[in-house]
XYZ file of C-alpha atoms in Angstrom:
367
model
C 63.379 -168.221 65.940
C 61.311 -165.730 68.180
C 58.450 -163.240 67.837
C 59.713 -159.828 66.967
C 58.391 -157.003 68.909
C 58.572 -153.660 67.149
C 58.911 -150.134 69.133
C 57.729 -147.270 67.372
C 58.339 -143.542 68.019
C 55.742 -142.134 70.599
C 56.705 -138.476 69.654
C 57.892 -136.354 66.903
C 61.487 -135.216 67.334
C 65.253 -135.641 66.938
C 66.758 -138.655 68.297
C 69.485 -137.563 70.672
C 70.826 -140.577 72.233
C 70.885 -144.493 71.355
C 72.545 -146.589 73.955
C 72.290 -150.228 72.346
C 73.460 -152.261 69.327
C 72.185 -155.118 67.553
C 72.353 -158.303 69.601
C 72.715 -156.418 72.762
C 70.502 -157.674 75.792
C 68.804 -155.106 77.804
C 70.038 -155.886 81.451
C 67.456 -153.382 83.029
C 64.658 -151.100 82.292
C 66.832 -148.139 81.692
C 66.178 -146.076 78.430
C 68.117 -147.229 75.293
C 66.970 -144.472 73.195
C 65.791 -140.625 73.619
C 63.794 -138.481 71.520
C 63.477 -134.877 72.008
C 61.022 -132.395 70.347
C 62.429 -128.757 70.814
C 59.439 -127.503 68.522
C 56.717 -128.518 71.002
C 54.207 -125.587 71.693
C 55.007 -124.512 75.492
C 52.676 -121.400 75.638
C 49.512 -123.168 77.096
C 51.782 -124.299 80.242
C 53.505 -120.756 80.284
C 50.047 -119.318 80.298
C 48.621 -121.424 83.069
C 51.913 -120.643 85.205
C 51.237 -117.008 84.957
C 47.480 -117.266 86.216
C 48.835 -119.976 89.039
C 51.320 -117.532 90.224
C 48.979 -114.469 90.268
C 46.329 -116.624 92.090
C 49.228 -117.612 94.360
C 49.890 -114.144 94.859
C 46.277 -113.446 95.674
C 46.105 -116.112 98.224
C 48.914 -115.052 100.083
C 47.546 -111.632 100.186
C 44.183 -112.669 101.360
C 45.841 -115.080 104.009
C 47.998 -111.927 105.384
C 44.682 -110.009 105.440
C 42.533 -112.540 107.290
C 45.290 -112.852 109.851
C 45.194 -109.190 110.265
C 41.503 -109.442 110.743
C 41.728 -111.811 113.312
C 44.399 -110.061 115.076
C 42.392 -106.966 115.298
C 39.173 -108.782 116.526
C 41.307 -110.369 119.128
C 42.209 -106.931 120.295
C 38.828 -105.638 120.195
C 37.505 -108.623 121.978
C 39.975 -108.149 124.729
C 38.800 -104.478 125.068
C 35.403 -105.448 125.087
C 36.050 -107.898 127.852
C 37.700 -105.220 129.841
C 34.850 -102.744 129.389
C 32.408 -105.618 130.287
C 34.258 -106.435 133.526
C 34.156 -102.674 134.302
C 30.751 -102.087 133.907
C 29.522 -105.524 135.574
C 31.770 -104.466 138.534
C 30.256 -101.080 138.663
C 26.837 -102.530 138.653
C 27.470 -105.427 140.966
C 28.778 -102.678 143.317
C 25.272 -100.948 143.138
C 23.713 -103.882 143.982
C 25.835 -104.738 147.027
C 24.921 -101.023 148.215
C 21.191 -101.806 147.690
C 21.835 -105.035 149.733
C 23.201 -103.158 152.445
C 20.233 -100.731 152.401
C 17.931 -103.669 152.445
C 18.987 -104.599 155.951
C 18.104 -101.002 157.417
C 14.761 -101.119 155.240
C 14.117 -104.656 156.690
C 14.415 -103.258 160.239
C 12.331 -100.062 159.409
C 9.503 -102.421 158.382
C 9.644 -104.610 161.280
C 9.569 -101.367 163.527
C 6.475 -99.575 161.643
C 4.990 -102.983 161.747
C 5.421 -102.918 165.610
C 4.269 -99.455 166.047
C 0.952 -100.127 163.739
C 0.013 -103.134 165.793
C 0.523 -101.384 169.151
C -1.224 -98.288 167.420
C -4.609 -100.736 166.501
C -4.401 -101.903 169.944
C -4.621 -98.596 171.506
C -7.086 -97.477 168.934
C -9.622 -100.360 170.018
C -9.060 -99.315 173.705
C -9.788 -95.498 172.576
C -6.392 -94.160 173.728
C -5.356 -93.612 170.080
C -6.965 -91.339 167.715
C -8.068 -92.165 164.129
C -5.378 -89.566 162.554
C -3.003 -91.299 164.548
C -3.510 -94.770 163.642
C -3.561 -93.673 159.851
C -0.107 -92.127 160.237
C 1.297 -95.445 161.715
C -0.333 -97.227 158.642
C 1.317 -94.871 156.107
C 4.561 -95.321 157.740
C 4.350 -99.281 157.550
C 3.146 -99.348 153.951
C 5.858 -96.718 153.056
C 8.418 -98.844 154.653
C 7.351 -101.845 153.138
C 7.106 -100.330 149.807
C 10.615 -99.100 150.051
C 11.823 -102.605 150.888
C 10.053 -103.925 147.731
C 11.779 -101.359 145.357
C 14.959 -102.390 146.991
C 14.681 -105.976 146.159
C 13.236 -105.273 142.825
C 16.220 -102.894 142.128
C 18.746 -105.810 143.041
C 17.296 -108.065 140.950
C 17.130 -105.734 138.001
C 20.852 -104.991 138.653
C 21.746 -108.712 138.899
C 19.747 -109.358 135.463
C 21.793 -106.455 134.052
C 25.145 -108.069 135.181
C 24.372 -111.414 133.675
C 23.409 -109.442 130.317
C 26.521 -107.428 130.447
C 28.866 -110.588 130.742
C 27.018 -111.971 127.528
C 27.836 -108.780 125.797
C 24.359 -107.413 125.988
C 24.298 -103.940 126.809
C 20.389 -102.732 127.766
C 21.748 -100.107 130.346
C 23.114 -96.717 130.022
C 27.119 -97.055 129.577
C 29.661 -95.177 128.072
C 30.524 -94.789 124.185
C 33.417 -96.903 124.687
C 31.666 -100.381 125.234
C 29.071 -99.844 122.624
C 31.703 -98.891 119.954
C 33.907 -101.819 120.736
C 31.061 -104.258 120.877
C 29.927 -102.799 117.226
C 33.436 -103.176 116.124
C 33.476 -106.829 117.234
C 30.353 -107.778 115.278
C 31.478 -105.991 112.372
C 34.796 -107.681 112.266
C 33.173 -111.268 112.773
C 31.136 -110.481 109.926
C 34.111 -109.481 107.634
C 36.334 -112.436 108.921
C 33.240 -114.933 108.100
C 33.176 -113.136 104.668
C 36.879 -113.411 104.019
C 37.056 -117.113 105.264
C 34.401 -118.029 102.432
C 36.418 -116.017 99.864
C 39.466 -117.756 100.918
C 38.218 -121.146 100.427
C 36.893 -120.519 97.086
C 40.371 -119.194 96.195
C 42.239 -122.039 97.683
C 39.684 -124.439 95.572
C 40.431 -122.346 92.407
C 44.433 -122.495 93.036
C 43.768 -126.145 93.750
C 42.006 -126.621 90.256
C 44.663 -124.664 88.787
C 47.513 -126.299 89.986
C 45.646 -129.796 88.587
C 45.360 -128.414 85.394
C 48.734 -127.024 85.337
C 50.301 -130.224 86.631
C 48.406 -132.201 83.603
C 49.688 -129.740 81.061
C 53.083 -130.141 82.195
C 52.976 -133.724 81.977
C 51.275 -133.646 78.529
C 54.102 -131.230 77.659
C 56.877 -133.505 78.910
C 55.262 -136.528 77.166
C 55.380 -134.443 74.008
C 58.729 -132.771 74.482
C 60.670 -135.847 75.521
C 60.382 -139.680 75.150
C 62.589 -142.198 76.605
C 62.259 -145.733 75.190
C 63.220 -148.754 77.297
C 63.191 -152.354 76.793
C 61.974 -155.321 78.946
C 64.930 -156.851 81.006
C 65.986 -159.454 78.869
C 65.075 -158.333 75.638
C 67.416 -158.994 72.831
C 67.904 -155.828 70.249
C 66.840 -157.576 66.801
C 67.138 -154.361 64.456
C 67.779 -150.594 64.774
C 66.092 -148.444 62.284
C 67.905 -144.991 63.307
C 71.077 -143.366 64.602
C 71.625 -140.430 66.661
C 70.630 -136.943 64.667
C 67.803 -138.458 62.952
C 64.284 -136.694 62.893
C 61.418 -139.025 63.443
C 57.788 -138.598 63.251
C 55.393 -140.247 65.789
C 54.789 -144.033 64.752
C 58.088 -144.384 62.967
C 59.705 -147.347 63.657
C 62.724 -147.272 65.845
C 63.932 -150.741 66.489
C 62.879 -154.157 67.196
C 63.754 -156.856 69.675
C 62.855 -160.625 70.590
C 62.876 -162.732 73.791
C 65.781 -165.074 73.509
C 64.479 -166.607 76.696
C 61.395 -167.701 74.748
C 62.580 -169.412 71.456
C 60.656 -170.781 69.036
C 61.160 -173.473 66.025
C 59.322 -172.865 62.545
C 58.890 -176.305 61.051
C 57.972 -176.836 57.242
C 55.692 -179.550 57.104
C 53.777 -181.205 54.177
C 50.036 -180.148 54.169
C 49.378 -184.225 53.605
C 51.253 -184.582 57.224
C 49.669 -181.982 59.011
C 46.736 -184.162 60.202
C 49.234 -186.348 62.382
C 50.195 -182.844 64.325
C 48.083 -181.520 67.225
C 48.643 -178.954 69.732
C 50.855 -179.938 72.567
C 52.621 -182.525 70.979
C 56.170 -182.749 71.857
C 58.858 -181.947 69.090
C 62.550 -182.944 69.376
C 64.921 -180.689 67.548
C 68.714 -180.886 66.827
C 70.226 -177.878 65.494
C 72.744 -178.592 62.452
C 75.938 -178.666 63.722
C 75.366 -179.885 67.145
C 74.466 -183.317 68.812
C 72.195 -181.799 71.481
C 68.696 -182.099 71.174
C 66.144 -179.403 72.453
C 62.395 -180.470 73.111
C 59.237 -178.437 73.399
C 55.514 -178.609 72.417
C 53.567 -177.511 69.138
C 51.688 -174.394 69.697
C 50.412 -173.632 66.325
C 49.849 -175.397 63.007
C 48.793 -173.756 59.845
C 48.293 -175.182 56.284
C 50.256 -173.534 53.358
C 47.473 -171.163 52.519
C 47.186 -169.677 56.113
C 50.895 -168.194 56.474
C 49.411 -164.677 56.837
C 47.935 -165.438 60.410
C 51.272 -166.057 61.838
C 52.699 -163.314 64.268
C 55.957 -161.758 62.760
C 58.812 -164.088 63.323
C 62.658 -163.048 63.342
C 63.568 -165.967 61.071
C 61.620 -168.608 59.113
C 62.081 -171.525 56.834
C 63.108 -170.320 53.356
C 62.071 -171.660 50.101
C 58.960 -173.182 51.540
C 57.060 -175.366 49.127
C 53.856 -174.713 47.442
C 52.020 -177.257 49.575
C 54.238 -177.086 52.708
C 52.624 -175.734 55.820
C 53.815 -174.168 58.973
C 54.413 -175.788 62.624
C 55.532 -173.635 65.490
C 56.856 -175.168 68.466
C 57.853 -173.665 71.692
C 61.425 -174.236 73.047
C 60.988 -172.502 76.201
C 64.097 -170.629 77.789
C 66.725 -172.201 75.431
C 69.691 -170.152 74.682
C 71.391 -171.306 71.448
C 74.270 -168.894 71.476
C 75.359 -165.934 73.865
C 77.223 -164.540 71.232
C 75.425 -160.864 70.448
C 76.223 -161.217 66.905
C 74.484 -164.556 66.446
C 71.218 -163.215 68.658
C 71.039 -166.234 70.550
C 70.854 -168.781 67.534
C 68.074 -167.199 65.892
C 68.138 -168.232 62.204
C 69.890 -171.616 62.533
C 68.451 -174.523 60.608
C 67.556 -177.913 62.545
C 66.271 -181.434 61.866
C 63.032 -181.992 63.821
C 61.442 -185.335 64.962
C 57.615 -185.367 66.090
C 56.639 -187.601 69.156
C 54.559 -190.442 67.839
C 55.560 -189.906 64.096
C 57.981 -192.110 62.352
C 60.370 -191.280 59.606
C 58.490 -193.158 57.239
C 55.172 -191.584 57.790
C 56.718 -188.486 56.983
C 58.143 -189.525 53.883
C 55.293 -191.974 52.710
C 52.179 -190.033 53.686
C 53.093 -187.178 51.383
C 53.409 -189.554 48.416
C 50.474 -191.450 48.980
C 48.129 -188.495 49.517
């Protein structure tokens, strides 16, 4: 015998394919039975698909708008760079003119200083009047003031050039650079706002797609089910045929593992105390001369039969005081004929290691 595994319908629907027969052994994990449910509700998935389609269109439009803003900002930045270079060049030229004038002013300062020193010397010798001395001092102070002003103007222009190159317009410039700078600043703010909205929309689209994928997977599970058997499983029974409508949980078919056979042995309750788990059993199927071997995996008294797993075949007409002993025969196949299901159901004679024939006969009599 072997333990029977039952396969039940995972969904409700119609059996549209059945690619197996009783006794057939699955060679792969390909589906052997397919159920289709044409009545499954698809409205939720359709709704999510519409929402995702609209969100995708909105996402595309927002990306295009952001790209246009970036192109516009690039053009305005290029214009601002041109304006900045032009204004900075003009201020630099003015500074260079002042630098050239500084040389002449410096010479004038030196000349008026020399004249003042000579006037002071002559005045000490009473060869120069007070009015002439004051005039010489005034010319020196005026020349020195002009040189100082020139240097201050150069420093101011140099500072203005540095500020202009940083985009800071604190001097009187044409309206073009100021308007362009304001446009660039406004575009930068708009781009930052659009990028934030784009990230939020991308997150929403990603979440919608995850929900849609989950809904589609659930729809696929409810709309179509493919039943496969483990490779090596042998079909024991089939409860449906193509065209049948089944409900979820309906038994479809059952299978056994012919590579893991068992033997169900009827043993008198009085003899069970001679049995123990792991004890070897030698089995000879009727009609053969070969012995199969395996250990005891379970022993139960006659009142505990309900605790045993479903078996494909069991001892019939078991006596009222006969218990059950299950021994594992392992990978033993008694028959390769599909209609014989690898020998399940055949009867056999069993001998237990360490227990004589007389013990099995006289123990029940004496007890």
